[in-house]
PDB file of C-alpha atoms in Angstrom:
ATOM      1  CA  MET A   1      -3.433 -13.226  16.719  1.00  0.00           C
ATOM      2  CA  ALA A   2      -4.373 -10.779  13.958  1.00  0.00           C
ATOM      3  CA  VAL A   3      -4.154  -7.028  14.240  1.00  0.00           C
ATOM      4  CA  ASP A   4      -7.779  -6.178  14.950  1.00  0.00           C
ATOM      5  CA  ASP A   5      -7.758  -2.884  16.850  1.00  0.00           C
ATOM      6  CA  ALA A   6      -9.900  -0.497  14.785  1.00  0.00           C
ATOM      7  CA  THR A   7      -8.122   2.597  16.120  1.00  0.00           C
ATOM      8  CA  PRO A   8      -5.533   3.935  13.645  1.00  0.00           C
ATOM      9  CA  GLN A   9      -2.060   3.220  15.002  1.00  0.00           C
ATOM     10  CA  ALA A  10       1.513   4.012  14.080  1.00  0.00           C
ATOM     11  CA  LEU A  11       3.710   1.766  11.957  1.00  0.00           C
ATOM     12  CA  VAL A  12       7.161   1.505  13.549  1.00  0.00           C
ATOM     13  CA  LEU A  13      10.309   0.144  11.900  1.00  0.00           C
ATOM     14  CA  ASP A  14      12.667  -0.591  14.762  1.00  0.00           C
ATOM     15  CA  ASN A  15      16.282  -0.869  13.547  1.00  0.00           C
ATOM     16  CA  VAL A  16      15.299  -2.866  10.455  1.00  0.00           C
ATOM     17  CA  SER A  17      18.233  -4.042   8.331  1.00  0.00           C
ATOM     18  CA  ILE A  18      18.239  -6.193   5.207  1.00  0.00           C
ATOM     19  CA  HIS A  19      21.217  -8.085   3.808  1.00  0.00           C
ATOM     20  CA  LEU A  20      21.952  -9.890   0.569  1.00  0.00           C
ATOM     21  CA  ALA A  21      24.688 -12.419   1.343  1.00  0.00           C
ATOM     22  CA  GLU A  22      27.189 -10.399   3.417  1.00  0.00           C
ATOM     23  CA  ARG A  23      26.198  -7.009   2.002  1.00  0.00           C
ATOM     24  CA  GLU A  24      23.864  -4.711   3.926  1.00  0.00           C
ATOM     25  CA  LEU A  25      21.341  -3.204   1.535  1.00  0.00           C
ATOM     26  CA  LEU A  26      19.633  -0.866   3.961  1.00  0.00           C
ATOM     27  CA  ARG A  27      19.015   0.052   7.570  1.00  0.00           C
ATOM     28  CA  VAL A  28      15.861   1.923   8.576  1.00  0.00           C
ATOM     29  CA  ASP A  29      14.655   3.223  11.923  1.00  0.00           C
ATOM     30  CA  ALA A  30      11.381   5.150  11.624  1.00  0.00           C
ATOM     31  CA  ARG A  31       7.911   5.792  13.011  1.00  0.00           C
ATOM     32  CA  VAL A  32       4.996   6.519  10.675  1.00  0.00           C
ATOM     33  CA  ALA A  33       2.029   8.118  12.432  1.00  0.00           C
ATOM     34  CA  PRO A  34      -1.570   7.475  11.327  1.00  0.00           C
ATOM     35  CA  GLY A  35      -2.305   9.526   8.226  1.00  0.00           C
ATOM     36  CA  ASP A  36       1.369  10.188   7.459  1.00  0.00           C
ATOM     37  CA  VAL A  37       3.466   8.904   4.556  1.00  0.00           C
ATOM     38  CA  LEU A  38       7.130   7.971   4.942  1.00  0.00           C
ATOM     39  CA  THR A  39       8.972   7.989   1.608  1.00  0.00           C
ATOM     40  CA  VAL A  40      11.970   5.724   1.024  1.00  0.00           C
ATOM     41  CA  MET A  41      13.946   6.752  -2.055  1.00  0.00           C
ATOM     42  CA  GLY A  42      16.854   5.145  -3.825  1.00  0.00           C
ATOM     43  CA  PRO A  43      18.095   3.744  -7.120  1.00  0.00           C
ATOM     44  CA  SER A  44      17.177   0.309  -8.445  1.00  0.00           C
ATOM     45  CA  GLY A  45      18.824  -2.415  -6.367  1.00  0.00           C
ATOM     46  CA  SER A  46      18.996  -0.340  -3.189  1.00  0.00           C
ATOM     47  CA  GLY A  47      16.464  -2.544  -1.408  1.00  0.00           C
ATOM     48  CA  LYS A  48      13.334  -0.379  -1.511  1.00  0.00           C
ATOM     49  CA  SER A  49      10.907  -3.070  -2.641  1.00  0.00           C
ATOM     50  CA  THR A  50      12.727  -5.661  -0.520  1.00  0.00           C
ATOM     51  CA  LEU A  51      11.895  -3.562   2.541  1.00  0.00           C
ATOM     52  CA  LEU A  52       8.205  -3.683   1.618  1.00  0.00           C
ATOM     53  CA  ALA A  53       8.417  -7.444   1.140  1.00  0.00           C
ATOM     54  CA  TYR A  54       9.878  -7.840   4.637  1.00  0.00           C
ATOM     55  CA  ILE A  55       7.124  -5.752   6.212  1.00  0.00           C
ATOM     56  CA  ALA A  56       4.343  -7.476   4.256  1.00  0.00           C
ATOM     57  CA  GLY A  57       5.617 -10.999   4.901  1.00  0.00           C
ATOM     58  CA  PHE A  58       6.928 -12.275   1.579  1.00  0.00           C
ATOM     59  CA  LEU A  59      10.671 -11.607   1.733  1.00  0.00           C
ATOM     60  CA  ASP A  60      12.603 -13.788  -0.717  1.00  0.00           C
ATOM     61  CA  SER A  61      14.772 -16.401   0.991  1.00  0.00           C
ATOM     62  CA  ALA A  62      17.844 -14.965  -0.767  1.00  0.00           C
ATOM     63  CA  PHE A  63      17.690 -12.056   1.686  1.00  0.00           C
ATOM     64  CA  SER A  64      18.106 -11.964   5.446  1.00  0.00           C
ATOM     65  CA  ALA A  65      16.592  -9.336   7.704  1.00  0.00           C
ATOM     66  CA  GLN A  66      16.652  -8.206  11.302  1.00  0.00           C
ATOM     67  CA  GLY A  67      14.671  -5.724  13.353  1.00  0.00           C
ATOM     68  CA  ASN A  68      11.062  -5.384  14.442  1.00  0.00           C
ATOM     69  CA  VAL A  69       8.019  -4.002  12.645  1.00  0.00           C
ATOM     70  CA  THR A  70       5.148  -3.029  14.923  1.00  0.00           C
ATOM     71  CA  LEU A  71       1.661  -1.791  14.203  1.00  0.00           C
ATOM     72  CA  GLY A  72       0.254  -0.377  17.384  1.00  0.00           C
ATOM     73  CA  ARG A  73       1.215  -2.868  20.093  1.00  0.00           C
ATOM     74  CA  GLN A  74       1.584  -5.846  17.751  1.00  0.00           C
ATOM     75  CA  ASN A  75       4.858  -7.067  16.240  1.00  0.00           C
ATOM     76  CA  VAL A  76       3.506  -7.972  12.795  1.00  0.00           C
ATOM     77  CA  LEU A  77       6.536 -10.127  12.003  1.00  0.00           C
ATOM     78  CA  THR A  78       5.074 -12.789  14.292  1.00  0.00           C
ATOM     79  CA  LEU A  79       1.987 -13.047  12.072  1.00  0.00           C
ATOM     80  CA  PRO A  80       1.425 -14.747   8.715  1.00  0.00           C
ATOM     81  CA  ALA A  81       1.190 -12.261   5.846  1.00  0.00           C
ATOM     82  CA  GLU A  82      -2.596 -12.467   5.539  1.00  0.00           C
ATOM     83  CA  GLN A  83      -3.078 -11.491   9.205  1.00  0.00           C
ATOM     84  CA  ARG A  84      -0.770  -8.479   9.292  1.00  0.00           C
ATOM     85  CA  GLY A  85      -3.432  -5.947   8.326  1.00  0.00           C
ATOM     86  CA  ILE A  86      -1.169  -4.405   5.694  1.00  0.00           C
ATOM     87  CA  GLY A  87      -2.440  -3.346   2.270  1.00  0.00           C
ATOM     88  CA  LEU A  88      -0.291  -2.991  -0.840  1.00  0.00           C
ATOM     89  CA  LEU A  89      -0.572  -0.817  -3.920  1.00  0.00           C
ATOM     90  CA  PHE A  90       1.735  -1.657  -6.827  1.00  0.00           C
ATOM     91  CA  GLN A  91       2.757  -0.155 -10.185  1.00  0.00           C
ATOM     92  CA  ASP A  92       0.084  -2.284 -11.868  1.00  0.00           C
ATOM     93  CA  ALA A  93      -3.547  -2.238 -10.777  1.00  0.00           C
ATOM     94  CA  LEU A  94      -3.644  -6.070 -10.733  1.00  0.00           C
ATOM     95  CA  LEU A  95      -7.419  -6.201 -11.127  1.00  0.00           C
ATOM     96  CA  PHE A  96      -8.940  -9.644 -11.581  1.00  0.00           C
ATOM     97  CA  PRO A  97      -9.817  -9.895 -15.300  1.00  0.00           C
ATOM     98  CA  HIS A  98     -12.610 -12.424 -14.744  1.00  0.00           C
ATOM     99  CA  LEU A  99     -14.469 -10.142 -12.315  1.00  0.00           C
ATOM    100  CA  SER A 100     -16.419  -6.964 -12.969  1.00  0.00           C
ATOM    101  CA  VAL A 101     -15.416  -3.705 -11.306  1.00  0.00           C
ATOM    102  CA  ALA A 102     -17.943  -4.437  -8.552  1.00  0.00           C
ATOM    103  CA  GLY A 103     -16.584  -7.972  -8.217  1.00  0.00           C
ATOM    104  CA  ASN A 104     -13.069  -6.639  -7.774  1.00  0.00           C
ATOM    105  CA  LEU A 105     -14.219  -4.239  -5.061  1.00  0.00           C
ATOM    106  CA  CYS A 106     -16.274  -6.907  -3.297  1.00  0.00           C
ATOM    107  CA  PHE A 107     -13.142  -9.054  -3.182  1.00  0.00           C
ATOM    108  CA  GLY A 108     -11.614  -6.444  -0.869  1.00  0.00           C
ATOM    109  CA  LEU A 109     -14.547  -6.482   1.533  1.00  0.00           C
ATOM    110  CA  PRO A 110     -14.682  -8.857   4.510  1.00  0.00           C
ATOM    111  CA  ARG A 111     -16.740 -11.956   3.728  1.00  0.00           C
ATOM    112  CA  ASP A 112     -19.331 -11.075   6.359  1.00  0.00           C
ATOM    113  CA  ALA A 113     -19.607  -7.414   5.313  1.00  0.00           C
ATOM    114  CA  GLN A 114     -23.123  -6.011   5.213  1.00  0.00           C
ATOM    115  CA  ASN A 115     -24.587  -3.818   2.437  1.00  0.00           C
ATOM    116  CA  LYS A 116     -21.856  -4.724  -0.037  1.00  0.00           C
ATOM    117  CA  ALA A 117     -23.587  -3.157  -3.034  1.00  0.00           C
ATOM    118  CA  GLN A 118     -24.032   0.150  -1.224  1.00  0.00           C
ATOM    119  CA  ARG A 119     -20.424   0.163  -0.037  1.00  0.00           C
ATOM    120  CA  VAL A 120     -19.156  -0.549  -3.542  1.00  0.00           C
ATOM    121  CA  ALA A 121     -21.329   2.224  -4.974  1.00  0.00           C
ATOM    122  CA  LYS A 122     -20.050   4.695  -2.386  1.00  0.00           C
ATOM    123  CA  ALA A 123     -16.429   3.734  -3.057  1.00  0.00           C
ATOM    124  CA  LEU A 124     -16.847   4.248  -6.796  1.00  0.00           C
ATOM    125  CA  SER A 125     -18.564   7.582  -6.251  1.00  0.00           C
ATOM    126  CA  GLN A 126     -15.632   8.731  -4.094  1.00  0.00           C
ATOM    127  CA  VAL A 127     -13.252   8.374  -7.028  1.00  0.00           C
ATOM    128  CA  GLY A 128     -15.500   9.632  -9.813  1.00  0.00           C
ATOM    129  CA  LEU A 129     -16.544   6.224 -11.132  1.00  0.00           C
ATOM    130  CA  ALA A 130     -20.216   6.138 -10.137  1.00  0.00           C
ATOM    131  CA  GLY A 131     -22.152   3.597 -12.174  1.00  0.00           C
ATOM    132  CA  PHE A 132     -19.086   1.548 -13.176  1.00  0.00           C
ATOM    133  CA  GLU A 133     -20.102  -1.553 -11.215  1.00  0.00           C
ATOM    134  CA  ALA A 134     -20.791  -3.788 -14.230  1.00  0.00           C
ATOM    135  CA  ARG A 135     -17.802  -2.654 -16.293  1.00  0.00           C
ATOM    136  CA  ASP A 136     -15.134  -5.118 -17.420  1.00  0.00           C
ATOM    137  CA  PRO A 137     -11.734  -3.984 -16.023  1.00  0.00           C
ATOM    138  CA  ALA A 138     -10.250  -4.414 -19.520  1.00  0.00           C
ATOM    139  CA  THR A 139     -12.445  -1.551 -20.778  1.00  0.00           C
ATOM    140  CA  LEU A 140     -11.076   0.919 -18.200  1.00  0.00           C
ATOM    141  CA  SER A 141      -8.293   3.400 -18.786  1.00  0.00           C
ATOM    142  CA  GLY A 142      -5.085   3.087 -16.784  1.00  0.00           C
ATOM    143  CA  GLY A 143      -6.199   5.856 -14.454  1.00  0.00           C
ATOM    144  CA  GLN A 144      -9.598   4.254 -13.904  1.00  0.00           C
ATOM    145  CA  GLN A 145      -7.987   0.911 -13.129  1.00  0.00           C
ATOM    146  CA  ALA A 146      -5.689   2.616 -10.614  1.00  0.00           C
ATOM    147  CA  ARG A 147      -8.720   4.180  -8.903  1.00  0.00           C
ATOM    148  CA  VAL A 148     -10.466   0.817  -8.619  1.00  0.00           C
ATOM    149  CA  ALA A 149      -7.291  -0.761  -7.196  1.00  0.00           C
ATOM    150  CA  LEU A 150      -7.032   2.015  -4.596  1.00  0.00           C
ATOM    151  CA  MET A 151     -10.623   1.596  -3.444  1.00  0.00           C
ATOM    152  CA  ARG A 152     -10.311  -2.201  -3.354  1.00  0.00           C
ATOM    153  CA  LEU A 153      -7.366  -1.742  -1.014  1.00  0.00           C
ATOM    154  CA  LEU A 154      -9.244   0.703   1.237  1.00  0.00           C
ATOM    155  CA  LEU A 155     -12.351  -1.498   1.362  1.00  0.00           C
ATOM    156  CA  SER A 156     -10.174  -4.291   2.778  1.00  0.00           C
ATOM    157  CA  GLN A 157      -9.725  -2.061   5.866  1.00  0.00           C
ATOM    158  CA  PRO A 158      -5.927  -2.313   6.204  1.00  0.00           C
ATOM    159  CA  ARG A 159      -4.172  -0.991   9.296  1.00  0.00           C
ATOM    160  CA  ALA A 160      -1.223   0.299   7.227  1.00  0.00           C
ATOM    161  CA  VAL A 161      -0.437   0.680   3.525  1.00  0.00           C
ATOM    162  CA  LEU A 162       2.687  -0.001   1.470  1.00  0.00           C
ATOM    163  CA  LEU A 163       3.043   1.812  -1.856  1.00  0.00           C
ATOM    164  CA  ASP A 164       5.478   0.305  -4.376  1.00  0.00           C
ATOM    165  CA  GLU A 165       6.018   3.043  -7.002  1.00  0.00           C
ATOM    166  CA  PRO A 166       2.264   3.126  -7.693  1.00  0.00           C
ATOM    167  CA  PHE A 167       2.419   6.119 -10.064  1.00  0.00           C
ATOM    168  CA  SER A 168       5.381   5.111 -12.229  1.00  0.00           C
ATOM    169  CA  LYS A 169       3.346   3.667 -15.122  1.00  0.00           C
ATOM    170  CA  LEU A 170       0.892   6.570 -15.372  1.00  0.00           C
ATOM    171  CA  ASP A 171       1.335   9.375 -17.877  1.00  0.00           C
ATOM    172  CA  THR A 172       2.520  12.725 -16.584  1.00  0.00           C
ATOM    173  CA  ALA A 173      -0.890  14.417 -16.527  1.00  0.00           C
ATOM    174  CA  LEU A 174      -2.555  11.556 -14.680  1.00  0.00           C
ATOM    175  CA  ARG A 175       0.316  11.029 -12.250  1.00  0.00           C
ATOM    176  CA  GLN A 176      -0.261  14.220 -10.267  1.00  0.00           C
ATOM    177  CA  GLU A 177      -4.005  13.595 -10.162  1.00  0.00           C
ATOM    178  CA  MET A 178      -3.475  10.101  -8.754  1.00  0.00           C
ATOM    179  CA  ARG A 179      -0.904  11.307  -6.220  1.00  0.00           C
ATOM    180  CA  THR A 180      -3.416  13.806  -4.877  1.00  0.00           C
ATOM    181  CA  LEU A 181      -6.178  11.192  -4.771  1.00  0.00           C
ATOM    182  CA  VAL A 182      -4.119   8.445  -3.105  1.00  0.00           C
ATOM    183  CA  PHE A 183      -2.544  10.598  -0.416  1.00  0.00           C
ATOM    184  CA  SER A 184      -5.805  12.386   0.412  1.00  0.00           C
ATOM    185  CA  GLN A 185      -7.622   9.056   0.783  1.00  0.00           C
ATOM    186  CA  LEU A 186      -4.896   7.691   3.058  1.00  0.00           C
ATOM    187  CA  ARG A 187      -4.984  10.805   5.229  1.00  0.00           C
ATOM    188  CA  GLU A 188      -8.768  10.677   5.432  1.00  0.00           C
ATOM    189  CA  ALA A 189      -8.614   7.020   6.482  1.00  0.00           C
ATOM    190  CA  GLY A 190      -5.909   7.804   9.052  1.00  0.00           C
ATOM    191  CA  LEU A 191      -3.584   5.091   7.740  1.00  0.00           C
ATOM    192  CA  PRO A 192       0.198   5.105   8.161  1.00  0.00           C
ATOM    193  CA  ALA A 193       1.818   4.531   4.783  1.00  0.00           C
ATOM    194  CA  LEU A 194       5.277   3.746   3.437  1.00  0.00           C
ATOM    195  CA  LEU A 195       6.029   4.811  -0.139  1.00  0.00           C
ATOM    196  CA  VAL A 196       9.038   3.585  -2.092  1.00  0.00           C
ATOM    197  CA  THR A 197       9.953   5.542  -5.207  1.00  0.00           C
ATOM    198  CA  HIS A 198      12.793   7.017  -7.230  1.00  0.00           C
ATOM    199  CA  ASP A 199      10.708  10.078  -8.193  1.00  0.00           C
ATOM    200  CA  HIS A 200      11.197  13.224  -6.087  1.00  0.00           C
ATOM    201  CA  ALA A 201       7.796  14.505  -7.240  1.00  0.00           C
ATOM    202  CA  ASP A 202       6.175  11.492  -5.513  1.00  0.00           C
ATOM    203  CA  ALA A 203       8.010  12.341  -2.295  1.00  0.00           C
ATOM    204  CA  ASP A 204       7.014  16.002  -2.517  1.00  0.00           C
ATOM    205  CA  ALA A 205       3.360  15.060  -3.031  1.00  0.00           C
ATOM    206  CA  ALA A 206       3.446  12.643  -0.085  1.00  0.00           C
ATOM    207  CA  GLY A 207       4.505  15.532   2.122  1.00  0.00           C
ATOM    208  CA  GLY A 208       6.119  13.403   4.829  1.00  0.00           C
ATOM    209  CA  PRO A 209       9.655  12.551   5.921  1.00  0.00           C
ATOM    210  CA  ILE A 210      12.074  11.116   3.348  1.00  0.00           C
ATOM    211  CA  ILE A 211      14.769   8.453   3.777  1.00  0.00           C
ATOM    212  CA  GLU A 212      17.302   8.257   0.944  1.00  0.00           C
ATOM    213  CA  LEU A 213      19.137   4.978   0.365  1.00  0.00           C
ATOM    214  CA  GLY A 214      22.383   4.362  -1.436  1.00  0.00           C
TER     215      GLY A 214
END
């Protein structure tokens, strides 16, 4: 059973712990309300990205984990990764090089979506890229690629979003601009989000509670 309730719902981490061999990497107990961002901070190796992998459904077999992750009334851990309704934004935009900008955005839309061209055009307009439909992703700047990746994620209509240091590869000037854009879009969509980062400026921009590991 997939998560299919269209009403924004909280993401709850109920006594989640992750171990590598006999060593506990982290333990998290938190509730992320719709539109809020929970930031998990810590040095490399503290388990930040491993936590995201557990929630999203691709935890490496070298790790073991306990605890529940619920989205609304559904324990998402009982679902295959593709049915969890969880979107991910990474350090790299990961756009498909063989598709145009429009093709990348259409990939995020449900197969039976209506008015795809209009929805793509609206998404691009929202992030200042109106008219970029036919562009090759390789011709975009890093900031433009990040904007396309964000809108592709939102067009997929996730129920929650995981952010894996999405601003770390952007230059300083662009980083603050993208923080503002990403967090405002998530709030507008009413999506609970979990951000992992080592940058306090990311946490400050997210404006939500902070859990520090290590």
